[in-house]
Steps between C-alpha positions, in 0.01 A plus 500: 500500500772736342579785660597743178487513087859393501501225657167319316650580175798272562245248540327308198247704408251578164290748440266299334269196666672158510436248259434254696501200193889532418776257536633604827867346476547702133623895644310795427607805472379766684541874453519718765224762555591820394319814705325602149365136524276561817156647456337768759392249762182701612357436135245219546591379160840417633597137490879484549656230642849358618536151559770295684466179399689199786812453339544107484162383457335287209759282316427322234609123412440556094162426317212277561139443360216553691221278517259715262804421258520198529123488400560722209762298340293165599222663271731587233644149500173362493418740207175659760363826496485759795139392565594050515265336626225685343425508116565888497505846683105530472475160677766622734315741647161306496649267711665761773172668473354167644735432698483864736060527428382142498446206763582175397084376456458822297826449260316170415164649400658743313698298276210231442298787376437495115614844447805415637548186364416612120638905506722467724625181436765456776786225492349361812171397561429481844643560854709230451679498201490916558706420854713256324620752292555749830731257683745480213599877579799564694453521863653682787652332789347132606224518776536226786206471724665352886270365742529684817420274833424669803465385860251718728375476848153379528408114478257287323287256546813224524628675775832637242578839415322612163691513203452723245690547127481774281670574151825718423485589143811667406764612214861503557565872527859486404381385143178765467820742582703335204211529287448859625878587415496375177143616350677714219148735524686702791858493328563871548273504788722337762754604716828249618636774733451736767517855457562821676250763300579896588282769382837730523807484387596596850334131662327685765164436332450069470201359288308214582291387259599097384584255738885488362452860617460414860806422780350153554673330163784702564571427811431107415764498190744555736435165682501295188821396262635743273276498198179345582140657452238549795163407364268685776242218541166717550228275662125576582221268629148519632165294586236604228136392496437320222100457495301875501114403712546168631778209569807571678761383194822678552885484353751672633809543214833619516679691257813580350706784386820625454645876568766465196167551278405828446155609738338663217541163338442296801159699515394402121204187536638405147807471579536235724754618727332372801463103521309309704663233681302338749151450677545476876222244679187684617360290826272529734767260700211378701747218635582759766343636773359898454719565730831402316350511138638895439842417621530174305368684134802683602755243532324319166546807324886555575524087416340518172704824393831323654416211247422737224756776553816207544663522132604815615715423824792315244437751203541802742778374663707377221342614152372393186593559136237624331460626129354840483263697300803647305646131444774554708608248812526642856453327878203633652436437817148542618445685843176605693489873480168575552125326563174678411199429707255670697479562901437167629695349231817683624448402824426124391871531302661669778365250827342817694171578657287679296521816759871544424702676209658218272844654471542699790470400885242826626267435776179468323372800765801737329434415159306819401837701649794657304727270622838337406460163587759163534422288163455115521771324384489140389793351743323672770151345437625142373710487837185616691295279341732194568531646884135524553459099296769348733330664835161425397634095455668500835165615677717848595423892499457620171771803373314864570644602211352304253113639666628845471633464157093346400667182344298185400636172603575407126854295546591447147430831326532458128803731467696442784732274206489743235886691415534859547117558591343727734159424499402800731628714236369341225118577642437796280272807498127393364392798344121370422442362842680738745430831319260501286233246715690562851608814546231675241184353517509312872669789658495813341184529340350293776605843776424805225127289496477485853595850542233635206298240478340252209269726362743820490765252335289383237396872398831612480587240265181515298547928476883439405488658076586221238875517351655355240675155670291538826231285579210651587321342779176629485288228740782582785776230637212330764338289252837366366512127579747361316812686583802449238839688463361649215239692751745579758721665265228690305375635875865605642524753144191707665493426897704790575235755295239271616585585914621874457263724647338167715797471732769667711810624392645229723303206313546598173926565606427145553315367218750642244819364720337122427349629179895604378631164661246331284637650174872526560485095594374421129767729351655298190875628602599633812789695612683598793256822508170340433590248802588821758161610322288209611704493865322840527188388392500233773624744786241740422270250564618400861558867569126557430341191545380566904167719312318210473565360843343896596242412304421192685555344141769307625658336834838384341675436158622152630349321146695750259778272508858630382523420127879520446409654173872687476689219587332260259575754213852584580525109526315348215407851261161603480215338652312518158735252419300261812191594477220222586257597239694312268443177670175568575459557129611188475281267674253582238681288234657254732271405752173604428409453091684197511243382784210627277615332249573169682208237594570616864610166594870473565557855350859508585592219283270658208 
């Protein structure tokens, strides 16, 4: 941080936001901000901002063509329109329009009907010659399906151990980040440096808003060669039913991001930011005994995501020339910044009990404390984990530190290989599942209920007045069954008018501390203030918090876990930016209409 005006003026600084598309190695000029330049800062339509940019990052090696121009001119050459293979735009869209609505069985009855065949009157008559025509599009990065063999503990009927394979099915993620890189769609929506953002001339005031925004990519150009570009590889994962009232059909996918896009973009369905990139095996592993089964889903879970993640280990270590969205050339070298996921997924990624914090080491009956608390760090826990394998081989004691530290016995974590990754710090704040389901609806609503009860609840809510951009909930929150973000949110705009009058002071000191935390967390930017702002919000809380146990509401706080929320931002940016609605979003067109669509058999394939 600079300590005075002077001295942050010397620095390389604009007035204006970066543009994040230009060619790096050509100088820019900046001017230097004059004091008639800077607005009244307490004016909420004030948007200045100063921006160091890291000084030798993002050189260029001339001009390339990406692989969308390379398809362009192919089309040309070939004398095709924009809408090859199809006969024309209107056919186009008939055929993506299929495609996203129709199964397979369906697509055939529809284009065997006469109206189709003589109104219509497609270039393709039936599923087949219409799929022929959908494999000669260009394609993403190849899928490879890898059988999986795994040994477990129980014996069959030949007196052997069972055997059991499974299938990998997998992208290499170093291309989908080429092909990411390159899409000219976010040219001018993609950063190749880190930045230092100020909201004062002075640089007392830091923004974090984009990932590039954050210390993390800072602090990692300074371990790579002069010039190269840190692609933040974003990755998120979870299990997701697949069949609604009966059948147990599930895939579990992983995606794939990148922080040099934009978040805004990165948010937009259409877009395509986010790839997938693999399906992970869902098993019942019954080759093991109950017993062992939990801990060896672990250790297949780290193996499949070693296979899958391994591209990465050269690329982040040495780099890869890549030809941007802009045309121009850089080395990009891909590095694990941060993995979305909920609870037990973060403590699936991170080899600890599901009782223990995934990036910190607090003793699960602390956890609902104030505390400052050692972090995990990956040398420490690979080295622990290697102690505790070695001891438990040679028949010895096994290390007390690896029981107090809630570790799995998972040997070959996924990212123990990976360059410059922490992969405690890359566990990042879930909005949708720690606030709005955890800390809102199982905690906080669950005590103001217990304390007024149901009845008392669901008349304040029905008597609240209808407003413009409110929801009006007039059969009360009780009967709600299916609980979405969408509800949470619209019920944390009223709670605090909905309990005023029904509770203490104490309480409702209480409900707006969490109700504050709530909405500073999903703030878009966030600066040195708002972050002192949401501290507050959180020590209000634990100041206040013992009401409940006077109520008998409570015994302990032990399962609100510390969420790390300022950390993560001043790290990565906001957490808007990692939020796991988007993935959850997701699964709808990448898991679960593709099984609809499927004939259920083999549905991965499909």
């Amino acid at each position: 941080m600079y300590d005075d005006g002077a001295t942050i003026l010397e620095a390389n600084f604009n007035f204006n936001p970066p543009n994040t598309s230009h060619n790096p190695t050509t100088p820019t000029k900046r001017t230097r901000v004059e004091i008639e330049d800077v607005e009244n800062e307490d004016d909420a339509r004030n948007t200045s901002r100063w921006t160091e940019h890291y000084p030798t990052a993002a050189k260029t090696f001339g001009r390339g063509q990406t692989k969308f121009q390379e398809w362009h001119d192919h089309q040309k050459r070939e004398h095709e329109e924009a809408w090859a293979p199809f006969d024309n735009v209107e056919e186009w869209d008939l055929a993506q329009w299929l495609m996203n609505n129709v199964g397979q069985t369906s697509i055939d009855e529809f284009l065997k009907l006469p109206i189709t065949r003589k109104r219509t009157s497609p270039s393709f008559h039936n599923k087949y010659s219409f799929m022929k025509k959908v494999d000669k599009l260009p394609t993403g990065p190849e899928w490879v399906c890898e059988m999986i063999t795994t040994t477990g503990d129980r014996k069959g009927e030949d007196g052997s151990l069972m055997v059991e394979e499974v299938e990998l099915w997998r992208r290499d993620p170093v291309e989908c980040i080429q092909e990411l890189m390159g899409n000219p769609a976010f040219d001018g929506h993609i950063a190749y440096q880190p930045e230092r953002a100020y909201k004062d001339r002075a640089g007392k005031t830091r923004i974090f808003d984009e990932a590039w925004t954050g210390d993390w990519w800072w602090n990692t150009q300074e371990k790579l060669p002069e010039g190269a570009v840190v692609a933040p590889v974003i990755l998120a994962s979870d299990k997701t039913q697949l069949t609604q009232f009966r059948g147990d059909k599930s895939a579990w996918p992983v995606y794939l991001t990148i922080g040099n896009i934009s978040k805004e973009k990165r948010r937009e369905l259409k877009s395509h930011a986010t790839v997938l990139v693999g399906y992970l095996p869902v098993t019942k592993l019954e080759c093991f005994e109950h017993s062992s089964r939990s801990l060896a889903g672990y250790r297949l879970f780290h193996q499949c995501m070693s296979k899958l993640l391994a591209p990465l280990i050269k690329a982040g270590k040495n780099g890869v020339k890549m030809v941007c969205s802009d045309s121009y050339i850089r080395r990009i070298f891909p590095i694990l910044a941060a993995y979305l996921g909920d609870y037990p997924e973060q403590c699936l990624i991170t080899c600890c009990m599901e009782n223990r914090c995934p990036r910190c080491q607090v003793d699960p009956k602390k956890s609902g404390e104030l505390l400052e608390n050692l972090w995990r760090t990956e040398d420490e826990t690979i080295n622990l984990l290697q102690k505790h394998r070695r001891r438990h081989r040679e028949g010895r004691r096994l290390p007390a530190e690896f029981k107090e530290q809630g570790l799995r016995a998972v040997y070959n974590p996924f990212w123990a290989d990976l360059p410059h990754t922490d992969i405690f710090s890359c566990i990042t704040p879930d909005i949708l599942h720690q606030l709005h389901k955890g800390v809102f609806k199982d905690h906080l609503v669950l005590w103001c209920t217990s304390i007024i009860g149901v009845d008392e609840m669901d008349a304040r809510f029905k008597a609240m007045n209808g407003y413009p951009g409110l929801r009006h909930f007039k059969k009360g929150i009780s009967s709600v069954s299916q609980w979405t973000g969408g509800e949470f949110k619209e019920m944390q705009k009223v709670f605090i008018g909905v309990m005023a009058g029904a509770v203490s002071d104490d309480v409702l000191t209480v409900i707006r501390a969490l109700i504050d935390f709530i909405y500073y967390a999903q703030l878009q930017s966030h600066t040195s203030k708002t972050l002192s702002a949401l501290r507050n919000c959180l020590e209000t809380f634990h100041t206040h918090k013992d009401i409940f146990i006077k109520l008998k509401i409570r015994e302990h706080f032990n399962k609100l876990t510390s969420c790390h929320y300022i950390d993560s931002i001043l790290a990565l940016g906001s957490p808007d930016g990692y939020n796991t609605e988007l993935p959850e979003r997701l699964h709808i067109d990448f898991a679960k209409k593709a099984y609809r669509a499927s004939n259920k058999h083999d549905y991965l394939l499909r």
